Coordinates of C-alpha atoms in Angstrom, one line a residue:
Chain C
X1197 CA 25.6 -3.5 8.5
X1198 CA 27.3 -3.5 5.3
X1199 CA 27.4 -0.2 3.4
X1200 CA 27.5 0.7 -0.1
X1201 CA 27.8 3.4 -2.4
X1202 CA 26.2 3.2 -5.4
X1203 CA 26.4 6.5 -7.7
X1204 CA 27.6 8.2 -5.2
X1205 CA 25.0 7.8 -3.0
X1206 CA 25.1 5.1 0.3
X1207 CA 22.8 2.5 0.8
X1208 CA 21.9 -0.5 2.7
X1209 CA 21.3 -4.2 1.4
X1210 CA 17.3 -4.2 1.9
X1211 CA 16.6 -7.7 0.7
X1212 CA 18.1 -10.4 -1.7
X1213 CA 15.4 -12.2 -4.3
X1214 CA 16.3 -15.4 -5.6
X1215 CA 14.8 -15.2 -9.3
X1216 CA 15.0 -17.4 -12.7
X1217 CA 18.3 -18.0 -11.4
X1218 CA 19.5 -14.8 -10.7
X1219 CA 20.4 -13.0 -7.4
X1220 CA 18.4 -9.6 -7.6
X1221 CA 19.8 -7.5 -4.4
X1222 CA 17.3 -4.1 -2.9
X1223 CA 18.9 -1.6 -1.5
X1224 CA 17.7 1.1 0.6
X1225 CA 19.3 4.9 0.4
X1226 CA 20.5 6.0 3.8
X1227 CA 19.3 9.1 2.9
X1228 CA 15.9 9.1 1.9
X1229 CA 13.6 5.9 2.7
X1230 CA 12.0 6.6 -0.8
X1231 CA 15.1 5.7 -2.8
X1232 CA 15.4 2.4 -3.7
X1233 CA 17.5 0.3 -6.1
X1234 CA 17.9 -3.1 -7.6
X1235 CA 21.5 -4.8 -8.8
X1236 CA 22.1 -8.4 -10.0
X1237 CA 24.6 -10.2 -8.6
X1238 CA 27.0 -11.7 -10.8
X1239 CA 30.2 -13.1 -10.5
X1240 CA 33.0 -13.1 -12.9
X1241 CA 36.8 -13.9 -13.0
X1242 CA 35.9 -15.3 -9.5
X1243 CA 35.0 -11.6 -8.5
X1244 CA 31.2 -10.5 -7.2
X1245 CA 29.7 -7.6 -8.4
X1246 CA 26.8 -5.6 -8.4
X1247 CA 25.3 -5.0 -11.6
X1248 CA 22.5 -3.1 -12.5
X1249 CA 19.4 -4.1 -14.3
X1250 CA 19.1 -4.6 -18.1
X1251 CA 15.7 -2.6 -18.8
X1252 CA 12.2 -1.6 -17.1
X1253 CA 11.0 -5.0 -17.6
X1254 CA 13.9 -6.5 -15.4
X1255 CA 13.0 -4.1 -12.7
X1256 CA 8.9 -4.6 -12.2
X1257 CA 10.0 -8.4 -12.4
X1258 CA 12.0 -7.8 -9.3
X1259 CA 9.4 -5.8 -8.0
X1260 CA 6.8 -7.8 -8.3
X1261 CA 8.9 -10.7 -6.7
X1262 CA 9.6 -8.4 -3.8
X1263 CA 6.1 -7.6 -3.4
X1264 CA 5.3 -10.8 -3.5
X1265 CA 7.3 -11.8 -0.7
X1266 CA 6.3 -9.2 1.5
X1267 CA 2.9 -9.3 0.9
X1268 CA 2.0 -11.4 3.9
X1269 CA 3.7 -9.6 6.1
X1270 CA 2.5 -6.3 4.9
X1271 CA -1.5 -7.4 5.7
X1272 CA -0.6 -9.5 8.4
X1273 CA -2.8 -8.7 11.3
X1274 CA -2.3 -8.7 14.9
Chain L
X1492 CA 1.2 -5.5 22.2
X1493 CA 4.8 -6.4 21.9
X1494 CA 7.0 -5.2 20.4
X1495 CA 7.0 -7.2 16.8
X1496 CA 3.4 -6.1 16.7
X1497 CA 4.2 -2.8 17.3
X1498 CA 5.8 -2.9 13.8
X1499 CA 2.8 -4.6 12.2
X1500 CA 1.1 -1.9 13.5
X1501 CA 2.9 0.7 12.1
X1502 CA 3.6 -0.8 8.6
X1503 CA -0.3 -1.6 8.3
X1504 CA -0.6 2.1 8.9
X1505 CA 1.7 3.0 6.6
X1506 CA -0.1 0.5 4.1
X1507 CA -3.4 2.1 4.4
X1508 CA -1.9 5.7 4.1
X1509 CA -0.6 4.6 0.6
X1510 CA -3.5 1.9 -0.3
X1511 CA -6.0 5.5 0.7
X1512 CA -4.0 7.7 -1.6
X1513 CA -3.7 5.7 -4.3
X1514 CA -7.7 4.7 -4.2
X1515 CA -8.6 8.5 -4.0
X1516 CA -6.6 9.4 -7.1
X1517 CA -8.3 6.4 -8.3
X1518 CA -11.4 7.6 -7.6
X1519 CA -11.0 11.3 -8.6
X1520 CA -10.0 9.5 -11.9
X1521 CA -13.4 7.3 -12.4
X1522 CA -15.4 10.2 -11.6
X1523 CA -13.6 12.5 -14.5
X1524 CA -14.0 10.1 -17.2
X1525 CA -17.4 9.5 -16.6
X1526 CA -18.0 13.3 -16.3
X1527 CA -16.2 13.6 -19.4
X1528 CA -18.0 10.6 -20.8
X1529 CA -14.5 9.5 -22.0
X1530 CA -13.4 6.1 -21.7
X1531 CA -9.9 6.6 -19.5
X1532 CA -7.0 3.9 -21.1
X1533 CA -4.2 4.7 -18.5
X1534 CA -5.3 6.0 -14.9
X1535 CA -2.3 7.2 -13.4
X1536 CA -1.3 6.3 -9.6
X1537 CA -0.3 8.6 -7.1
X1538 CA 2.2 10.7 -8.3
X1539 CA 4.3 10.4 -5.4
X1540 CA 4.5 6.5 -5.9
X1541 CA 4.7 7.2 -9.6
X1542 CA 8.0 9.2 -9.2
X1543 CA 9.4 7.0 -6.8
X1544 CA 8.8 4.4 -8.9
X1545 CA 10.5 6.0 -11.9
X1546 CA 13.4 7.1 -9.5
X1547 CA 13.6 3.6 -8.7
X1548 CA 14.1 2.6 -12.7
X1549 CA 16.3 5.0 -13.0
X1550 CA 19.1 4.3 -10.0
X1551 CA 18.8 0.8 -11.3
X1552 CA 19.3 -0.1 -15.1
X1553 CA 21.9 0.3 -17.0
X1554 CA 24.7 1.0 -14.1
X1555 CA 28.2 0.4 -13.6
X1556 CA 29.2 -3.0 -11.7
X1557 CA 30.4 -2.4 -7.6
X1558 CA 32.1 -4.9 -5.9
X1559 CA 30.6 -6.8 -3.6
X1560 CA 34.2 -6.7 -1.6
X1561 CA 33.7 -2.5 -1.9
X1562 CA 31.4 -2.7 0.9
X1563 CA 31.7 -0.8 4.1
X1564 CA 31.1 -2.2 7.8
X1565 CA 29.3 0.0 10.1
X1566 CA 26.8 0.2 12.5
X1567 CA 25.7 3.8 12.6
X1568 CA 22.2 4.2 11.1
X1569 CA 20.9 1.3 11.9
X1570 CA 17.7 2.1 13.0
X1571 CA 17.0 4.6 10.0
X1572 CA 17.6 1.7 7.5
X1573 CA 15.9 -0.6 9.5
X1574 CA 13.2 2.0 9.0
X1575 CA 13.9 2.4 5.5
X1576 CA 13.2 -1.6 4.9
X1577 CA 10.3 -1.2 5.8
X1578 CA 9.0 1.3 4.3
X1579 CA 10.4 0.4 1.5
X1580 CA 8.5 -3.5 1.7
X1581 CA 5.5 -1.7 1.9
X1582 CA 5.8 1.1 -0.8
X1583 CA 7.6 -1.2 -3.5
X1584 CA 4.4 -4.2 -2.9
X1585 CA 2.1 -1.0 -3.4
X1586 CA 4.0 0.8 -6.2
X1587 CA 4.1 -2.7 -7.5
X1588 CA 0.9 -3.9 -7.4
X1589 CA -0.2 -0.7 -8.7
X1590 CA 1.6 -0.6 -11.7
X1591 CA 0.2 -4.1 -12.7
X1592 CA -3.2 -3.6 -11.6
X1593 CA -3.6 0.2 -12.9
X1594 CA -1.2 0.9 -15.3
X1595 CA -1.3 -1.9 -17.4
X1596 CA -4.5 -1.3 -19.9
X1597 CA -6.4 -0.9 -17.2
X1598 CA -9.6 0.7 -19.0
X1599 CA -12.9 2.1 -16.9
X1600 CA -15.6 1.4 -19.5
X1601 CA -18.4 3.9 -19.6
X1602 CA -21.5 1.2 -19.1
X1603 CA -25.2 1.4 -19.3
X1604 CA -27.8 3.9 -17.8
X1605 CA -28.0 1.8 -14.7
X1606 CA -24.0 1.9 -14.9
X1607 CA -23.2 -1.2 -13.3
X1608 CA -20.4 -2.6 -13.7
X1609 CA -16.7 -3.9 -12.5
X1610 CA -14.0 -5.2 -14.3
X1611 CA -11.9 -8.0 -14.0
X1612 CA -7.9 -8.1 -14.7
X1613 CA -5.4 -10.5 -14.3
X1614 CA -1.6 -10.0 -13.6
X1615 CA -0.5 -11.6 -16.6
X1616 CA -2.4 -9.0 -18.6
X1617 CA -5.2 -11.3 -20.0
X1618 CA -8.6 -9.1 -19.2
X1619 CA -11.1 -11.1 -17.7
X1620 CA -14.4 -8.7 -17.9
X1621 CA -17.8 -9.7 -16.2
X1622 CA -20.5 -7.9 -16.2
X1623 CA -23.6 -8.0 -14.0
X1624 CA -27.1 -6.2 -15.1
X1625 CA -27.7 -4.2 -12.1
X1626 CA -26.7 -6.2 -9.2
X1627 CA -23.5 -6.6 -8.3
X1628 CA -24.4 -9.4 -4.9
X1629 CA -25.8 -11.7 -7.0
X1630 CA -22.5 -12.9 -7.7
X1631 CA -21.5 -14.8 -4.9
X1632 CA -18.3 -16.2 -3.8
X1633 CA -18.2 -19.0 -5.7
X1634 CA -18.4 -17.1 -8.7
X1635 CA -16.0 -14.7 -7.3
X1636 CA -13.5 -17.8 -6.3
X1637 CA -13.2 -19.2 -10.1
X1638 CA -12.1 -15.3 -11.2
X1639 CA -9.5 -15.4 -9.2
X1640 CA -8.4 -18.5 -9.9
X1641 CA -8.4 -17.9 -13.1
X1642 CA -6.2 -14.5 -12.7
X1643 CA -8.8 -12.1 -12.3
X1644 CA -8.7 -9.3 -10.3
X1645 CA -11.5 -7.0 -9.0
X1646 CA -11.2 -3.4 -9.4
X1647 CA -13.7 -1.0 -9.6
X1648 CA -17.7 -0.9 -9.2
X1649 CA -20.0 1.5 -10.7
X1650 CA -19.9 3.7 -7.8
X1651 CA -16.1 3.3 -7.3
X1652 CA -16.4 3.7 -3.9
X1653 CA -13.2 2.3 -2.0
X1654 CA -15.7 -0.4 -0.1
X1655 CA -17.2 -2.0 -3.3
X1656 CA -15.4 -5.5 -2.4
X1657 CA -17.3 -5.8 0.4
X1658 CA -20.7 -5.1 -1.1
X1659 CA -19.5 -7.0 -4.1
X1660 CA -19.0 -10.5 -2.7
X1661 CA -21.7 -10.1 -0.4
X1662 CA -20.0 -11.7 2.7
X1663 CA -17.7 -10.4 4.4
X1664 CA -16.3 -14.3 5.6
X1665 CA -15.6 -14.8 1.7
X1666 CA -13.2 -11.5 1.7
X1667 CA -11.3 -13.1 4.8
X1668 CA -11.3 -16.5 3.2
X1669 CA -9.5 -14.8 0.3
X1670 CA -7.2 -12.9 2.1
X1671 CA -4.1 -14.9 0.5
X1672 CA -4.9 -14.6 -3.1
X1673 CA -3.0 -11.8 -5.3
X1674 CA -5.2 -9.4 -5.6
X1675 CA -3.7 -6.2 -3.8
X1676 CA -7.7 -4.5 -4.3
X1677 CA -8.6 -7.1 -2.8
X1678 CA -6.0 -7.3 -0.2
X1679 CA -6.8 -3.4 0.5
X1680 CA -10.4 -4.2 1.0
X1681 CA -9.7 -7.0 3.1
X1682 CA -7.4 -4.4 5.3
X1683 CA -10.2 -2.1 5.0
X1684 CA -12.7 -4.5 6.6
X1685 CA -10.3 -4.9 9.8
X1686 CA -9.5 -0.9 10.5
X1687 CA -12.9 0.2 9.2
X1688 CA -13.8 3.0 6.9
X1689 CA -13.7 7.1 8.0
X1690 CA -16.6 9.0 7.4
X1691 CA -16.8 12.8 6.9
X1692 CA -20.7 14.0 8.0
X1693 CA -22.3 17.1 6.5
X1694 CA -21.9 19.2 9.8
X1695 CA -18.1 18.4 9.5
X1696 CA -17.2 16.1 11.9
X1697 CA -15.7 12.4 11.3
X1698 CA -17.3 9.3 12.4
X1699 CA -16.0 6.0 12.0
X1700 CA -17.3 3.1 10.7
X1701 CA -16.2 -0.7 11.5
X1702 CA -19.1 -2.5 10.2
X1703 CA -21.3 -2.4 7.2
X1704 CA -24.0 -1.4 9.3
X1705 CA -22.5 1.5 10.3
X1706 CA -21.2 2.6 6.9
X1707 CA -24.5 2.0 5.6
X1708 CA -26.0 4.1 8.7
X1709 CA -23.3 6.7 7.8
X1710 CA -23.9 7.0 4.3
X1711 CA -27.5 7.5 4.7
X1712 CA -26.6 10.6 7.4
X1713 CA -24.7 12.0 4.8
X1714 CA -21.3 10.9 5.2
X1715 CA -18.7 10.8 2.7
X1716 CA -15.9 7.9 2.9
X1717 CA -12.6 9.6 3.4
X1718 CA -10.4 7.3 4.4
X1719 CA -9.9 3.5 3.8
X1720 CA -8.7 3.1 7.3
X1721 CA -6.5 3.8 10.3
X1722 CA -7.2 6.6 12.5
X1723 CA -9.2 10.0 11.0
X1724 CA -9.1 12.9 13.3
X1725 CA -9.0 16.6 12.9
X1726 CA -7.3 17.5 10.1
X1727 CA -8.3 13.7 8.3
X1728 CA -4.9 12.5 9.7
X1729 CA -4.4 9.1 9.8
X1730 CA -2.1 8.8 13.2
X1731 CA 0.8 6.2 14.4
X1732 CA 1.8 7.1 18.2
X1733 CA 5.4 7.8 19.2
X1734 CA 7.1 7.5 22.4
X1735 CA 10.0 10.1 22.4
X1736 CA 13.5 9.7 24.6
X1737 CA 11.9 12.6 27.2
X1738 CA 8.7 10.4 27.8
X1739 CA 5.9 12.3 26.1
X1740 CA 4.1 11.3 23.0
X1741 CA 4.0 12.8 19.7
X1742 CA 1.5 11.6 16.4
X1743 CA 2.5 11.1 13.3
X1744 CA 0.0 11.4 9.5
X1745 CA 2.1 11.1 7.2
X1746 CA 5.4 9.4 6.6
X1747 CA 7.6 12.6 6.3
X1748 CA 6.0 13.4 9.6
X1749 CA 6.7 9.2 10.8
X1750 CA 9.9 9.6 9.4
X1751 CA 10.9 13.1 11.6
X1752 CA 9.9 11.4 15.1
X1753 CA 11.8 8.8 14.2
X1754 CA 14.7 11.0 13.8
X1755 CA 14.2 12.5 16.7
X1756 CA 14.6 9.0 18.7
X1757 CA 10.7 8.7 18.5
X1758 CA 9.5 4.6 19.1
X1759 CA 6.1 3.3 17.4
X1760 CA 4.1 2.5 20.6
X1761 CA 0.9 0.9 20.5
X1762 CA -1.9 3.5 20.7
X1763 CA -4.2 3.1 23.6
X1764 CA -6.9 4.2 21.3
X1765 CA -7.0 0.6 20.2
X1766 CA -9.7 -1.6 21.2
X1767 CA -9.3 -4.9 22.0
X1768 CA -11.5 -5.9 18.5
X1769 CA -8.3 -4.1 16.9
X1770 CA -10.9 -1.4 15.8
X1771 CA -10.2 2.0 16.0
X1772 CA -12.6 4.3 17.4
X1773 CA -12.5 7.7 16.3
X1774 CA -14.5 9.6 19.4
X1775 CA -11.7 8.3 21.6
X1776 CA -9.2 9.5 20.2
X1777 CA -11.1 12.6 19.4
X1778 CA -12.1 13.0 23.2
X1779 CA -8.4 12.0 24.7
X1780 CA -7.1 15.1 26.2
X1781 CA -3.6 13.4 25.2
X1782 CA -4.3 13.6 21.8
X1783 CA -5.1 17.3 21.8
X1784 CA -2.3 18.0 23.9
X1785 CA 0.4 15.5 22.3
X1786 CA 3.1 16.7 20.1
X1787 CA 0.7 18.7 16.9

């Protein structure tokens, strides 16, 4: 399990959305299931990074991509 | 119940523990602004969501770049982020759908003396309203599938009572046959309909309800709807069941509470309290010495 500390603070890769081209990456705190990020992976001078989001908007886009996805499996009954 | 299902179980619970809080607030909000007679523009989510939400925005714009390379192998914690995904899938979709649904212009409209009425909203923010004189069933499913396939979104009746969907389209069949679409109201009903509603009688106690018939049968005894679903015991908890590393069993109500078992080495085990039909049924569990004895 890959580890990273973002702001000090460690955290988990959750999930990875492909959207409008981009590569928006959810991480999980270690710490406290209730903290949750987004980054955007770009890559530049053949390096990858982690970058965070623009504005609000960015973020509910990702969101609502992520809920999106899960949605099925949220409701999904046995 | 293996073990896959196991964690369907538990996230459904979890699910319904946010999908409940968020209605109530939800509710307690209708009810002020038509006490008030004000006509509410923004009705705020549950706070907890709300902050998380807004903790959320904040670890995430506007931060300095980490290299992918920076990251650190281990295995330690697995099962604690493993948790946390999940969690996390199911509070983001609600958090998420709540935002859109509720927090963009979503406006309860004070409405006649009969005071029907629902409103319609899509997810691209283009308000659909319909309204109905004074009964809601006569719009039928077919009605109900061009809404949605035009964006629109169901959201509150007159009443806003957590069930409305299901009096609302009139047939329960047409809920399940919709059970895809975007609608997370929808979607909450639709969960609703499979763990039943939780009824709180005028002498205290909790009964359950699994079918309209029952809610109907509840209501007129008095009841009050307390719960969109899972378990409701003493106490109005809703209840996932744990297996600890000694053997015994402990419940959890609440996620803090989920989330301390699970510290403690706890496992989500499927709770014998549920009936083959997947309904819950509240006198068993109420009745089970284990339950009275088990971990609270």
């Amino acid at each position: 399990m890959d580890i990273y500390t973002l702001d000090g603070r460690d955290y988990q890769i959750i999930d990875i959305i492909n959207l409008d081209n981009d590569k928006y990456v959810f991480f999980g705190a270690l710490d406290n299931p209730k903290g949750i990020c987004i980054r955007k992976l770009v890559e530049q001078d053949g390096q990858k990074y982690y970058v965070g989001l623009e504005n609000k908007e960015e973020c509910d886009k990702a969101y609502k991509e992520f809920s999106k996805k899960y949605k099925d499996l949220v409701l999904l009954d046995n | 119940m293996d073990g896959y299902l196991n964690k369907v179980e538990m996230k459904r619970a979890k699910i319904m523990h946010e999908v409940k809080d968020a209605m109530r607030t939800l509710d307690r909000d209708v009810e002020k602004a038509k006490n008030d007679e004000l006509i509410v523009e923004t009705v705020d989510i549950d706070k907890k969501l709300e902050n998380m939400y807004l903790d959320s925005l904040t670890n995430s714009i506007n931060k300095e770049p980490v290299k992918v390379s920076s990251a650190r192998n281990t295995s330690r914690q697995v099962k604690n982020a493993l948790h946390t995904a999940a969690y996390i899938s199911l509070a983001t979709a609600i958090v998420v759908l709540a935002k859109d649904n509720i927090k963009l212009e979503n406006k309860i409209n004070e409405i006649d003396n009969n005071n029907r009425f629902f409103q319609e909203q899509s997810l691209d923010n283009e308000n659909i309203e319909v309204s109905q004189d004074n009964d809601l069933t006569s719009v039928d499913s077919q009605n109900l599938n061009e809404i949605y396939n035009i964006g629109g979104k169901f959201i509150l009746n007159d009443d806003a009572k957590i069930y409305t969907n299901y009096e609302f389209a009139g047939n329960p069949e047409s809920l399940e046959a919709k059970m895809d679409e975007n609608s997370p109201y929808f979607e909450a009903d639709v969960a609703r309909t499979i763990t039943g509603i939780g009824y709180e009688m005028p002498d205290g106690t909790f009964k359950y309800a699994s079918e309209r018939e029952t809610e109907l049968a509840l209501e007129q005894a008095g009841g009050e709807a307390v719960s969109v679903g899972g378990f409701i015991a003493e106490g109005k908890k809703d209840m996932i069941r744990f297996q600890m590393p000694d053997g015994t069993f402990k419940y959890a109500g609440t996620i803090d509470e989920e989330l301390e078992i699970l510290n403690q080495g706890g496992e989500a085990v499927p709770n014998d309290y549920i009936a083959e039909d997947g309904y819950y049924n509240i006198n068993e569990i109420i009745d089970n010495e284990e339950y009275k004895m088990g971990g609270r």
